[in-house]
Each structure stands twice: as structure tokens, then as C-alpha cells.
PDB file of C-alpha atoms and ligand atoms in Angstrom:
ATOM      1  CA  MET A 253       8.898 -18.146  11.496  1.00 33.00           C
ATOM      2  CA  SER A 254      10.159 -15.002  13.189  1.00 38.00           C
ATOM      3  CA  ALA A 255      12.371 -15.086  16.268  1.00 38.00           C
ATOM      4  CA  ALA A 256       9.223 -14.494  18.338  1.00 41.00           C
ATOM      5  CA  GLY A 257       7.668 -17.643  16.841  1.00 40.00           C
ATOM      6  CA  ARG A 258       5.170 -15.786  14.676  1.00 41.00           C
ATOM      7  CA  PRO A 259       4.882 -16.618  10.969  1.00 42.00           C
ATOM      8  CA  VAL A 260       6.858 -14.281   8.721  1.00 43.00           C
ATOM      9  CA  ARG A 261       4.531 -12.780   6.111  1.00 55.00           C
ATOM     10  CA  PRO A 262       5.469 -11.461   2.694  1.00 63.00           C
ATOM     11  CA  GLY A 263       7.217  -8.154   3.186  1.00 73.00           C
ATOM     12  CA  ASN A 264       8.565  -9.185   6.600  1.00 88.00           C
ATOM     13  CA  TYR A 265       6.716  -6.450   8.468  1.00 92.00           C
ATOM     14  CA  ALA A 266       8.119  -7.500  11.837  1.00 89.00           C
ATOM     15  CA  GLN A 267      11.411  -6.162  10.505  1.00 89.00           C
ATOM     16  CA  GLN A 268      10.026  -3.271   8.433  1.00 91.00           C
ATOM     17  CA  ALA A 269       8.101  -1.979  11.475  1.00 94.00           C
ATOM     18  CA  ARG A 270      11.366  -0.831  13.089  1.00 94.00           C
ATOM     19  CA  THR A 271      12.105   1.699  10.336  1.00 95.00           C
ATOM     20  CA  TYR A 272       8.846   1.989   8.361  1.00 96.00           C
ATOM     21  CA  ASP A 273       7.850   5.442   9.543  1.00 96.00           C
ATOM     22  CA  TYR A 274      11.259   6.933   8.692  1.00 96.00           C
ATOM     23  CA  THR A 275      10.329   6.874   5.020  1.00 96.00           C
ATOM     24  CA  ARG A 276       6.624   5.962   4.886  1.00 97.00           C
ATOM     25  CA  GLY A 277       4.181   8.731   5.797  1.00 97.00           C
ATOM     26  CA  ALA A 278       0.725   9.811   4.691  1.00 98.00           C
ATOM     27  CA  SER A 279       1.127  10.844   1.062  1.00 98.00           C
ATOM     28  CA  PRO A 280      -0.892  13.936   0.086  1.00 98.00           C
ATOM     29  CA  THR A 281      -1.597  12.186  -3.238  1.00 98.00           C
ATOM     30  CA  VAL A 282      -3.176   9.214  -1.439  1.00 98.00           C
ATOM     31  CA  VAL A 283      -5.018  11.317   1.167  1.00 98.00           C
ATOM     32  CA  ARG A 284      -6.532  13.574  -1.519  1.00 97.00           C
ATOM     33  CA  THR A 285      -7.714  10.578  -3.532  1.00 97.00           C
ATOM     34  CA  VAL A 286      -9.143   8.569  -0.626  1.00 98.00           C
ATOM     35  CA  ALA A 287     -10.821  11.668   0.883  1.00 97.00           C
ATOM     36  CA  LYS A 288     -12.617  12.361  -2.372  1.00 96.00           C
ATOM     37  CA  TYR A 289     -14.411   8.988  -2.149  1.00 97.00           C
ATOM     38  CA  LEU A 290     -14.861   8.741   1.635  1.00 95.00           C
ATOM     39  CA  GLY A 291     -16.971  11.874   1.623  1.00 87.00           C
ATOM     40  CA  THR A 292     -18.435  13.410   4.759  1.00 91.00           C
ATOM     41  CA  PRO A 293     -16.440  12.589   7.919  1.00 93.00           C
ATOM     42  CA  GLY A 294     -18.083  11.203  11.036  1.00 92.00           C
ATOM     43  CA  GLY A 295     -18.543   7.513  10.243  1.00 96.00           C
ATOM     44  CA  LEU A 296     -16.747   4.465  11.593  1.00 98.00           C
ATOM     45  CA  LEU A 297     -13.851   3.721   9.233  1.00 98.00           C
ATOM     46  CA  LEU A 298     -12.021   0.388   9.143  1.00 98.00           C
ATOM     47  CA  ASP A 299      -8.410   0.650   7.920  1.00 98.00           C
ATOM     48  CA  ILE A 300      -7.565  -2.871   6.712  1.00 98.00           C
ATOM     49  CA  ALA A 301      -3.850  -3.748   6.551  1.00 98.00           C
ATOM     50  CA  GLY A 302      -3.534  -0.322   8.134  1.00 98.00           C
ATOM     51  CA  GLY A 303       0.061  -0.895   9.256  1.00 98.00           C
ATOM     52  CA  THR A 304       1.481   1.847  11.457  1.00 98.00           C
ATOM     53  CA  GLY A 305      -1.705   3.890  11.077  1.00 98.00           C
ATOM     54  CA  ASN A 306      -0.381   6.702   8.890  1.00 98.00           C
ATOM     55  CA  TYR A 307      -3.611   7.033   6.919  1.00 98.00           C
ATOM     56  CA  ALA A 308      -5.870   6.207   9.873  1.00 98.00           C
ATOM     57  CA  GLN A 309      -4.277   9.138  11.736  1.00 98.00           C
ATOM     58  CA  VAL A 310      -5.111  11.569   8.937  1.00 98.00           C
ATOM     59  CA  PHE A 311      -8.716  10.416   8.602  1.00 98.00           C
ATOM     60  CA  GLN A 312      -9.219  10.419  12.369  1.00 98.00           C
ATOM     61  CA  ALA A 313      -8.007  14.044  12.408  1.00 98.00           C
ATOM     62  CA  ARG A 314     -10.579  14.741   9.684  1.00 97.00           C
ATOM     63  CA  GLY A 315     -13.413  13.436  11.868  1.00 97.00           C
ATOM     64  CA  PHE A 316     -13.731   9.704  11.171  1.00 98.00           C
ATOM     65  CA  ARG A 317     -13.753   7.200  14.049  1.00 98.00           C
ATOM     66  CA  VAL A 318     -11.070   4.705  13.072  1.00 98.00           C
ATOM     67  CA  VAL A 319     -10.181   1.073  13.743  1.00 98.00           C
ATOM     68  CA  VAL A 320      -6.878  -0.217  12.377  1.00 98.00           C
ATOM     69  CA  VAL A 321      -6.610  -3.921  11.597  1.00 98.00           C
ATOM     70  CA  ASP A 322      -3.351  -5.555  10.529  1.00 98.00           C
ATOM     71  CA  ALA A 323      -1.708  -8.982  10.547  1.00 96.00           C
ATOM     72  CA  SER A 324       1.498  -7.583  12.060  1.00 96.00           C
ATOM     73  CA  VAL A 325       1.398  -6.628  15.726  1.00 97.00           C
ATOM     74  CA  ASP A 326       4.761  -4.910  15.280  1.00 97.00           C
ATOM     75  CA  MET A 327       3.283  -2.561  12.678  1.00 97.00           C
ATOM     76  CA  LEU A 328       0.054  -2.051  14.641  1.00 98.00           C
ATOM     77  CA  ARG A 329       1.945  -1.114  17.819  1.00 98.00           C
ATOM     78  CA  ARG A 330       3.308   1.938  16.006  1.00 98.00           C
ATOM     79  CA  SER A 331      -0.223   3.195  15.368  1.00 98.00           C
ATOM     80  CA  VAL A 332      -1.014   3.589  19.084  1.00 98.00           C
ATOM     81  CA  PRO A 333       0.686   7.001  19.563  1.00 98.00           C
ATOM     82  CA  LYS A 334      -1.020   8.198  16.369  1.00 98.00           C
ATOM     83  CA  VAL A 335      -4.662   7.173  16.861  1.00 98.00           C
ATOM     84  CA  GLY A 336      -4.759   6.176  20.531  1.00 98.00           C
ATOM     85  CA  SER A 337      -4.972   2.767  22.157  1.00 97.00           C
ATOM     86  CA  GLY A 338      -7.986   0.470  21.881  1.00 96.00           C
ATOM     87  CA  ARG A 339      -8.339   1.129  18.154  1.00 98.00           C
ATOM     88  CA  GLN A 340      -6.101  -1.715  16.967  1.00 98.00           C
ATOM     89  CA  VAL A 341      -7.077  -5.279  16.066  1.00 98.00           C
ATOM     90  CA  ALA A 342      -4.500  -7.886  15.031  1.00 97.00           C
ATOM     91  CA  ALA A 343      -6.129 -10.064  12.373  1.00 97.00           C
ATOM     92  CA  ASP A 344      -5.836 -11.436   8.879  1.00 97.00           C
ATOM     93  CA  ALA A 345      -7.725  -9.484   6.229  1.00 98.00           C
ATOM     94  CA  MET A 346      -9.148 -12.784   4.958  1.00 97.00           C
ATOM     95  CA  GLU A 347     -10.885 -13.465   8.263  1.00 97.00           C
ATOM     96  CA  LEU A 348     -11.859 -10.353  10.142  1.00 97.00           C
ATOM     97  CA  PRO A 349     -13.265 -10.690  13.661  1.00 97.00           C
ATOM     98  CA  PHE A 350     -16.143  -8.205  13.336  1.00 98.00           C
ATOM     99  CA  ARG A 351     -19.902  -8.645  12.988  1.00 98.00           C
ATOM    100  CA  ASP A 352     -21.639  -8.019   9.646  1.00 98.00           C
ATOM    101  CA  GLN A 353     -22.010  -4.334   8.687  1.00 98.00           C
ATOM    102  CA  ALA A 354     -20.016  -3.207  11.724  1.00 98.00           C
ATOM    103  CA  PHE A 355     -18.435  -0.273   9.824  1.00 98.00           C
ATOM    104  CA  ASP A 356     -19.705   2.586   7.715  1.00 98.00           C
ATOM    105  CA  CYS A 357     -16.746   2.482   5.345  1.00 98.00           C
ATOM    106  CA  ALA A 358     -13.335   0.883   4.873  1.00 98.00           C
ATOM    107  CA  MET A 359      -9.999   1.405   3.169  1.00 98.00           C
ATOM    108  CA  LEU A 360      -7.283  -1.012   2.096  1.00 98.00           C
ATOM    109  CA  VAL A 361      -4.250   0.957   0.956  1.00 98.00           C
ATOM    110  CA  HIS A 362      -1.141  -0.824  -0.379  1.00 97.00           C
ATOM    111  CA  GLY A 363      -2.183  -4.127   1.122  1.00 96.00           C
ATOM    112  CA  LEU A 364      -4.202  -6.175  -1.374  1.00 96.00           C
ATOM    113  CA  HIS A 365      -1.117  -7.457  -3.265  1.00 92.00           C
ATOM    114  CA  LEU A 366       0.215  -8.962  -0.016  1.00 93.00           C
ATOM    115  CA  ILE A 367      -2.916 -10.963   0.786  1.00 95.00           C
ATOM    116  CA  PRO A 368      -2.727 -14.601  -0.375  1.00 93.00           C
ATOM    117  CA  GLU A 369      -6.408 -14.749  -1.418  1.00 95.00           C
ATOM    118  CA  PRO A 370      -7.444 -11.193  -2.315  1.00 96.00           C
ATOM    119  CA  SER A 371     -10.992 -12.207  -3.285  1.00 97.00           C
ATOM    120  CA  ARG A 372     -11.564 -13.552   0.235  1.00 97.00           C
ATOM    121  CA  ALA A 373     -10.407 -10.224   1.683  1.00 98.00           C
ATOM    122  CA  LEU A 374     -12.777  -8.336  -0.631  1.00 98.00           C
ATOM    123  CA  GLU A 375     -15.671 -10.559   0.466  1.00 98.00           C
ATOM    124  CA  GLU A 376     -14.807  -9.730   4.058  1.00 98.00           C
ATOM    125  CA  VAL A 377     -14.812  -5.987   3.292  1.00 98.00           C
ATOM    126  CA  ARG A 378     -18.206  -6.317   1.611  1.00 98.00           C
ATOM    127  CA  ARG A 379     -19.567  -8.165   4.648  1.00 98.00           C
ATOM    128  CA  LEU A 380     -18.358  -5.453   7.016  1.00 98.00           C
ATOM    129  CA  VAL A 381     -19.404  -2.185   5.363  1.00 98.00           C
ATOM    130  CA  ARG A 382     -22.876  -0.657   5.616  1.00 97.00           C
ATOM    131  CA  ALA A 383     -23.272   2.252   3.175  1.00 95.00           C
ATOM    132  CA  GLY A 384     -19.633   2.241   2.041  1.00 94.00           C
ATOM    133  CA  PRO A 385     -17.562   3.061   0.246  1.00 98.00           C
ATOM    134  CA  ALA A 386     -14.857   0.433   0.500  1.00 98.00           C
ATOM    135  CA  ILE A 387     -11.713   1.901  -0.979  1.00 98.00           C
ATOM    136  CA  VAL A 388      -8.901  -0.229  -2.354  1.00 98.00           C
ATOM    137  CA  MET A 389      -5.677   1.332  -3.616  1.00 98.00           C
ATOM    138  CA  ASP A 390      -2.967  -0.758  -5.255  1.00 96.00           C
ATOM    139  CA  PRO A 391      -1.048  -0.981  -8.511  1.00 96.00           C
ATOM    140  CA  THR A 392      -2.641  -3.109 -11.234  1.00 96.00           C
ATOM    141  CA  SER A 393      -1.000  -4.663 -14.294  1.00 95.00           C
ATOM    142  CA  ASP A 394      -2.377  -1.729 -16.335  1.00 96.00           C
ATOM    143  CA  ASN A 395      -0.397   0.853 -14.355  1.00 96.00           C
ATOM    144  CA  VAL A 396       3.068   2.006 -15.313  1.00 95.00           C
ATOM    145  CA  PRO A 397       5.664  -0.791 -15.050  1.00 94.00           C
ATOM    146  CA  LEU A 398       8.504  -0.065 -12.629  1.00 94.00           C
ATOM    147  CA  PHE A 399      12.115   0.044 -13.772  1.00 96.00           C
ATOM    148  CA  VAL A 400      13.977  -0.263 -10.461  1.00 96.00           C
ATOM    149  CA  HIS A 401      13.829  -4.066 -10.790  1.00 94.00           C
ATOM    150  CA  GLU A 402      16.286  -3.913 -13.690  1.00 95.00           C
ATOM    151  CA  TYR A 403      18.996  -2.573 -11.365  1.00 97.00           C
ATOM    152  CA  PHE A 404      18.617  -5.697  -9.245  1.00 95.00           C
ATOM    153  CA  GLY A 405      18.523  -8.099 -12.193  1.00 92.00           C
ATOM    154  CA  ILE A 406      14.867  -8.966 -11.651  1.00 87.00           C
ATOM    155  CA  LYS A 407      12.133  -9.323 -14.255  1.00 80.00           C
ATOM    156  CA  PRO A 408       8.760  -8.756 -12.567  1.00 71.00           C
ATOM    157  CA  SER A 409       6.139 -11.088 -13.964  1.00 65.00           C
ATOM    158  CA  ALA A 410       3.319  -9.287 -15.767  1.00 59.00           C
ATOM    159  CA  ALA A 411       0.895 -11.786 -14.232  1.00 64.00           C
ATOM    160  CA  SER A 412       1.925 -10.919 -10.674  1.00 77.00           C
ATOM    161  CA  ARG A 413      -0.865  -8.341 -10.340  1.00 89.00           C
ATOM    162  CA  PRO A 414      -4.498  -8.391 -11.455  1.00 95.00           C
ATOM    163  CA  SER A 415      -5.588  -6.037 -14.210  1.00 96.00           C
ATOM    164  CA  THR A 416      -7.936  -3.143 -13.467  1.00 98.00           C
ATOM    165  CA  ALA A 417     -10.820  -5.039 -15.102  1.00 98.00           C
ATOM    166  CA  GLN A 418     -10.053  -8.144 -13.022  1.00 97.00           C
ATOM    167  CA  LEU A 419     -10.122  -6.106  -9.819  1.00 98.00           C
ATOM    168  CA  VAL A 420     -13.449  -4.535 -10.780  1.00 98.00           C
ATOM    169  CA  ALA A 421     -14.790  -8.045 -11.440  1.00 98.00           C
ATOM    170  CA  MET A 422     -13.450  -9.282  -8.093  1.00 98.00           C
ATOM    171  CA  LEU A 423     -15.195  -6.437  -6.263  1.00 98.00           C
ATOM    172  CA  GLN A 424     -18.437  -7.173  -8.116  1.00 98.00           C
ATOM    173  CA  SER A 425     -18.158 -10.897  -7.313  1.00 98.00           C
ATOM    174  CA  ALA A 426     -17.622  -9.962  -3.679  1.00 98.00           C
ATOM    175  CA  GLY A 427     -21.084  -8.384  -3.814  1.00 98.00           C
ATOM    176  CA  PHE A 428     -20.442  -4.695  -4.451  1.00 98.00           C
ATOM    177  CA  GLY A 429     -23.138  -3.177  -6.671  1.00 97.00           C
ATOM    178  CA  ARG A 430     -21.272  -0.083  -7.824  1.00 98.00           C
ATOM    179  CA  VAL A 431     -17.530   0.088  -8.474  1.00 98.00           C
ATOM    180  CA  ASP A 432     -15.695   3.237  -9.607  1.00 98.00           C
ATOM    181  CA  HIS A 433     -11.998   3.484 -10.304  1.00 98.00           C
ATOM    182  CA  GLU A 434      -9.423   6.058 -11.348  1.00 98.00           C
ATOM    183  CA  LEU A 435      -5.703   6.347 -11.928  1.00 98.00           C
ATOM    184  CA  VAL A 436      -3.476   7.603  -9.125  1.00 98.00           C
ATOM    185  CA  ILE A 437      -0.466   9.673 -10.169  1.00 98.00           C
ATOM    186  CA  TYR A 438       2.012  10.455  -7.421  1.00 97.00           C
ATOM    187  CA  THR A 439       3.147  14.039  -7.073  1.00 95.00           C
ATOM    188  CA  ASP A 440       5.078  13.274  -3.884  1.00 95.00           C
ATOM    189  CA  SER A 441       7.166  10.497  -2.306  1.00 95.00           C
ATOM    190  CA  VAL A 442       6.020  11.059   1.297  1.00 97.00           C
ATOM    191  CA  ASP A 443       4.762   7.467   1.401  1.00 97.00           C
ATOM    192  CA  GLY A 444       7.904   5.861   0.018  1.00 96.00           C
ATOM    193  CA  SER A 445       6.284   2.854  -1.636  1.00 95.00           C
ATOM    194  CA  LEU A 446       8.229   1.472  -4.578  1.00 94.00           C
ATOM    195  CA  HIS A 447       5.852   3.247  -6.979  1.00 95.00           C
ATOM    196  CA  ALA A 448       6.071   6.619  -5.200  1.00 97.00           C
ATOM    197  CA  LEU A 449       9.887   6.353  -5.054  1.00 97.00           C
ATOM    198  CA  HIS A 450       9.913   6.358  -8.857  1.00 97.00           C
ATOM    199  CA  THR A 451       9.090  10.104  -8.661  1.00 97.00           C
ATOM    200  CA  SER A 452      12.460  10.929  -7.054  1.00 97.00           C
ATOM    201  CA  ALA A 453      15.886   9.780  -8.293  1.00 97.00           C
ATOM    202  CA  LEU A 454      17.487  10.649  -4.951  1.00 96.00           C
ATOM    203  CA  HIS A 455      14.998   8.603  -2.956  1.00 96.00           C
ATOM    204  CA  LEU A 456      14.928   5.696  -5.398  1.00 97.00           C
ATOM    205  CA  ALA A 457      18.709   5.318  -5.092  1.00 96.00           C
ATOM    206  CA  GLY A 458      18.615   5.636  -1.305  1.00 88.00           C
ATOM    207  CA  PRO A 459      18.915   2.412   0.706  1.00 89.00           C
ATOM    208  CA  ALA A 460      17.022   4.001   3.605  1.00 93.00           C
ATOM    209  CA  TYR A 461      13.978   4.303   1.343  1.00 96.00           C
ATOM    210  CA  LEU A 462      14.227   0.983  -0.455  1.00 95.00           C
ATOM    211  CA  ARG A 463      14.588  -1.036   2.730  1.00 92.00           C
ATOM    212  CA  ASN A 464      11.050  -0.072   3.773  1.00 93.00           C
ATOM    213  CA  THR A 465       9.537  -1.898   0.822  1.00 93.00           C
ATOM    214  CA  SER A 466       8.465  -5.520   0.383  1.00 89.00           C
ATOM    215  CA  PHE A 467      10.546  -5.575  -2.810  1.00 91.00           C
ATOM    216  CA  TRP A 468      13.738  -5.070  -0.768  1.00 92.00           C
ATOM    217  CA  MET A 469      12.714  -7.754   1.716  1.00 89.00           C
ATOM    218  CA  GLY A 470      12.702 -10.303  -1.105  1.00 88.00           C
ATOM    219  CA  LEU A 471      16.345  -9.661  -2.121  1.00 92.00           C
ATOM    220  CA  ASP A 472      19.516 -11.280  -0.796  1.00 93.00           C
ATOM    221  CA  ASP A 473      22.481  -9.199   0.394  1.00 94.00           C
ATOM    222  CA  ASP A 474      24.607  -9.596  -2.750  1.00 96.00           C
ATOM    223  CA  THR A 475      21.719  -8.583  -5.015  1.00 95.00           C
ATOM    224  CA  ARG A 476      21.021  -5.561  -2.780  1.00 95.00           C
ATOM    225  CA  ARG A 477      24.657  -4.419  -2.908  1.00 96.00           C
ATOM    226  CA  ALA A 478      24.938  -4.790  -6.684  1.00 97.00           C
ATOM    227  CA  GLY A 479      21.626  -2.988  -7.289  1.00 97.00           C
ATOM    228  CA  LEU A 480      22.482  -0.066  -5.005  1.00 97.00           C
ATOM    229  CA  ALA A 481      25.878   0.328  -6.695  1.00 97.00           C
ATOM    230  CA  ALA A 482      24.200   0.437 -10.130  1.00 98.00           C
ATOM    231  CA  LEU A 483      21.605   2.971  -8.902  1.00 98.00           C
ATOM    232  CA  ALA A 484      24.355   5.153  -7.371  1.00 98.00           C
ATOM    233  CA  ARG A 485      26.279   5.070 -10.661  1.00 98.00           C
ATOM    234  CA  ASP A 486      23.240   6.273 -12.643  1.00 98.00           C
ATOM    235  CA  LEU A 487      22.395   8.870  -9.990  1.00 98.00           C
ATOM    236  CA  ARG A 488      25.887  10.366 -10.369  1.00 98.00           C
ATOM    237  CA  SER A 489      25.756  10.371 -14.163  1.00 98.00           C
ATOM    238  CA  GLY A 490      22.278  11.940 -14.294  1.00 98.00           C
ATOM    239  CA  LEU A 491      20.783   8.930 -16.096  1.00 98.00           C
ATOM    240  CA  LEU A 492      18.549   8.039 -13.155  1.00 98.00           C
ATOM    241  CA  GLU A 493      17.037  11.533 -13.168  1.00 98.00           C
ATOM    242  CA  GLU A 494      16.295  11.136 -16.879  1.00 98.00           C
ATOM    243  CA  ARG A 495      14.688   7.741 -16.334  1.00 98.00           C
ATOM    244  CA  VAL A 496      12.539   9.127 -13.505  1.00 98.00           C
ATOM    245  CA  GLY A 497      11.376  11.936 -15.810  1.00 98.00           C
ATOM    246  CA  ALA A 498      10.476   9.521 -18.618  1.00 98.00           C
ATOM    247  CA  HIS A 499       8.736   7.232 -16.132  1.00 97.00           C
ATOM    248  CA  PHE A 500       6.616  10.097 -14.799  1.00 98.00           C
ATOM    249  CA  ALA A 501       5.485  10.958 -18.322  1.00 98.00           C
ATOM    250  CA  GLN A 502       4.348   7.345 -18.745  1.00 97.00           C
ATOM    251  CA  ALA A 503       2.705   7.352 -15.291  1.00 97.00           C
ATOM    252  CA  ALA A 504       0.724  10.441 -16.286  1.00 97.00           C
ATOM    253  CA  VAL A 505      -0.967   8.239 -18.902  1.00 98.00           C
ATOM    254  CA  GLN A 506      -1.118   4.842 -17.149  1.00 97.00           C
ATOM    255  CA  GLY A 507      -1.079   5.916 -13.483  1.00 98.00           C
ATOM    256  CA  HIS A 508       1.303   4.709 -10.800  1.00 97.00           C
ATOM    257  CA  GLU A 509      -1.566   2.892  -9.098  1.00 97.00           C
ATOM    258  CA  THR A 510      -5.344   2.619  -9.285  1.00 98.00           C
ATOM    259  CA  VAL A 511      -7.930   3.477  -6.660  1.00 98.00           C
ATOM    260  CA  PHE A 512     -11.205   1.537  -6.540  1.00 98.00           C
ATOM    261  CA  ALA A 513     -14.242   2.776  -4.636  1.00 98.00           C
ATOM    262  CA  ALA A 514     -17.051   0.273  -4.135  1.00 98.00           C
ATOM    263  CA  TRP A 515     -20.542   0.576  -2.675  1.00 98.00           C
ATOM    264  CA  PRO A 516     -22.877  -2.273  -1.655  1.00 96.00           C
TER     265      PRO A 516
HETATM  266  C1  SAM B 606       2.767  -1.560   2.727  1.00 87.18           C
HETATM  267  S1  SAM B 606       2.030  -1.781   4.326  1.00 87.18           S
HETATM  268  C2  SAM B 606       0.717  -0.593   4.175  1.00 87.18           C
HETATM  269  C3  SAM B 606       0.242  -0.085   5.516  1.00 87.18           C
HETATM  270  C4  SAM B 606      -0.821   1.014   5.431  1.00 87.18           C
HETATM  271  N1  SAM B 606      -2.017   0.594   4.710  1.00 87.18           N
HETATM  272  C5  SAM B 606      -0.245   2.230   4.777  1.00 87.18           C
HETATM  273  O1  SAM B 606      -0.483   2.396   3.569  1.00 87.18           O
HETATM  274  O2  SAM B 606       0.434   2.997   5.461  1.00 87.18           O
HETATM  275  C6  SAM B 606       1.187  -3.316   4.150  1.00 87.18           C
HETATM  276  C7  SAM B 606       0.565  -3.827   5.433  1.00 87.18           C
HETATM  277  O3  SAM B 606      -0.244  -4.971   5.109  1.00 87.18           O
HETATM  278  C8  SAM B 606      -0.208  -5.854   6.209  1.00 87.18           C
HETATM  279  N2  SAM B 606      -0.659  -7.177   5.766  1.00 87.18           N
HETATM  280  C9  SAM B 606      -0.057  -8.015   4.900  1.00 87.18           C
HETATM  281  N3  SAM B 606      -0.803  -9.120   4.719  1.00 87.18           N
HETATM  282  C10 SAM B 606      -1.904  -8.985   5.496  1.00 87.18           C
HETATM  283  C11 SAM B 606      -3.054  -9.790   5.748  1.00 87.18           C
HETATM  284  N4  SAM B 606      -3.223 -10.973   5.139  1.00 87.18           N
HETATM  285  N5  SAM B 606      -3.988  -9.335   6.610  1.00 87.18           N
HETATM  286  C12 SAM B 606      -3.837  -8.136   7.221  1.00 87.18           C
HETATM  287  N6  SAM B 606      -2.777  -7.333   7.021  1.00 87.18           N
HETATM  288  C13 SAM B 606      -1.816  -7.742   6.178  1.00 87.18           C
HETATM  289  C14 SAM B 606       1.254  -5.800   6.629  1.00 87.18           C
HETATM  290  O4  SAM B 606       1.452  -6.312   7.935  1.00 87.18           O
HETATM  291  C15 SAM B 606       1.557  -4.310   6.485  1.00 87.18           C
HETATM  292  O5  SAM B 606       1.361  -3.618   7.694  1.00 87.18           O
END
């Protein structure tokens, strides 16, 4: 439990909320990709696990009416200056307090991997959207594997994320009739997720960037110190820059993440 008596969720967003927007903004790579599927602005858009509202702000400016829903009130609070008050709902993505077909479309960016039962969340999205699309963006096990874990002595389990085919099947089981997907390749690190940070050696080695990731929240202090020292060493020698370059070449083939667009 947090000091305020609320349950601490994976990623500890009560803590991340304090610094999140220092390194996590609306990535042009993500905006371009989501915009392509959302189509004509004007509809009511639900941003699920919308956090501090970075993407909701962009799509509101483009003409969508937005509602941001998130499990963390600390994250949500930061969205108020961006999209206005009265547009936030604190709720779990697995049980959303809205009537059926209350929204034209929805997006779930960098949130699915944090939800304990992702298929339940996808069923909720399907229940809530009218024409769609529902857009889900997350890394799958088919996307490029990250290497930053090695610096912290961690071996990520290959089974920790669903494959692209499994996610398509989950969306279909949730009741979506048409599901498209494509690779996302970051050309910026504006939204400093762990995947986007792999495009910049300087950012990847920077504690200010890493601390706004769920990965960092799972590490103890000694592991953090040792990993940062190893990253700093390879940044100085130029090895980190080389690894980032090689990683990008692999990401160009496998993608950093995958975007799914689903219609009822
Ligand atoms: C990496 S942040 C992404 C925020 C936003 N989508 C963005 O890309 O800027 C993940 C967000 O998911 C939220 N979250 C985690 N589990 C959740 C759940 N079960 N239901 C709703 N939100 C959840 C966290 O509170 C956090 O704000």
C-alpha cells in the first residue's frame, strides 16, 4: 500500500507521477501512428490508462472530445491543466464505469502490459466503443528485444509479453470483427519509454529518463547504482552508441512496438 493507503500498482505511478512529464511527452512517432487509425476528428475518444494525458492533449487539440481514465489519481491529476477538468475518471481498465457504446473510439497506449488481466480490459474496450477503432499500442514478444536489462543483470522472460498473433486473437475473442496491426519504429525519444530510450545512448544512460519507467521501479538501489555505472562506462567508451545503432537496425525489421487497430 502507498503512504496514502491506496494499493501500489506495478510501475508505482504514485511515485512516477511526480517526475513523469519531465521525460515522458507525446512522441511524434506515436501521434503519427495513432492519428492514422483514428481518422476524422470530432468523436468522443476514451484514453484508457491515459496517465498524465499527454496523448489525450494532442488528440483534443486535433478536434476529438477526450475522456482520460486511469487507475492512478496522481497521474490523472497531471492531465487537468492539459485537457481541462471534468474529463478525468479514476478507474481500473478491467472494470470501466461507463455505459455500453458510450464512446466513438478509444486508445490504450503503453498500458496493456501493466493490466493484470489484459483480455478483460480488451472486452471492456469492445463494450464501450461504437464504430471504433480501438487502438492498442504496446511491445509484443515479436518486437525487438531490449538490451538495457543486461546492464542491470536482469534476463527478461520471453513469455512476459504476448506475441502479435496472441494479441490479435485476444482482440478477436473480445468481439472485434476486424483487427489490423503494424510495427512501430521510434524516430524520437520524446516519450521516454524504455523502448524509445533505446534510440538515444545519452538518454538511455540518464537516470532522469530511466526513473520514469516501470522497469526502474522494479529495481533495488544497489542494482540501480551498478547498472547506471555500467551504462556510464559504455557511454564514455562509445560502446553504448554502437549498441544503440545496432539495436535500431534490428528495430527497423522487428519494430520497437506494435500498434493494433480494432473495429467492432
Ligand atoms: C506508461 S503509463 C502510460 C500513460 C499514457 N497512456 C501515455 O502513454 O502517456 C501507464 C499508465 O497505466 C496506468 N495503469 C496501470 N494499470 C492500470 C489499470 N489496471 N487500469 C487503468 N490504468 C492503469 C498507470 O497508472 C499509468 O498511468
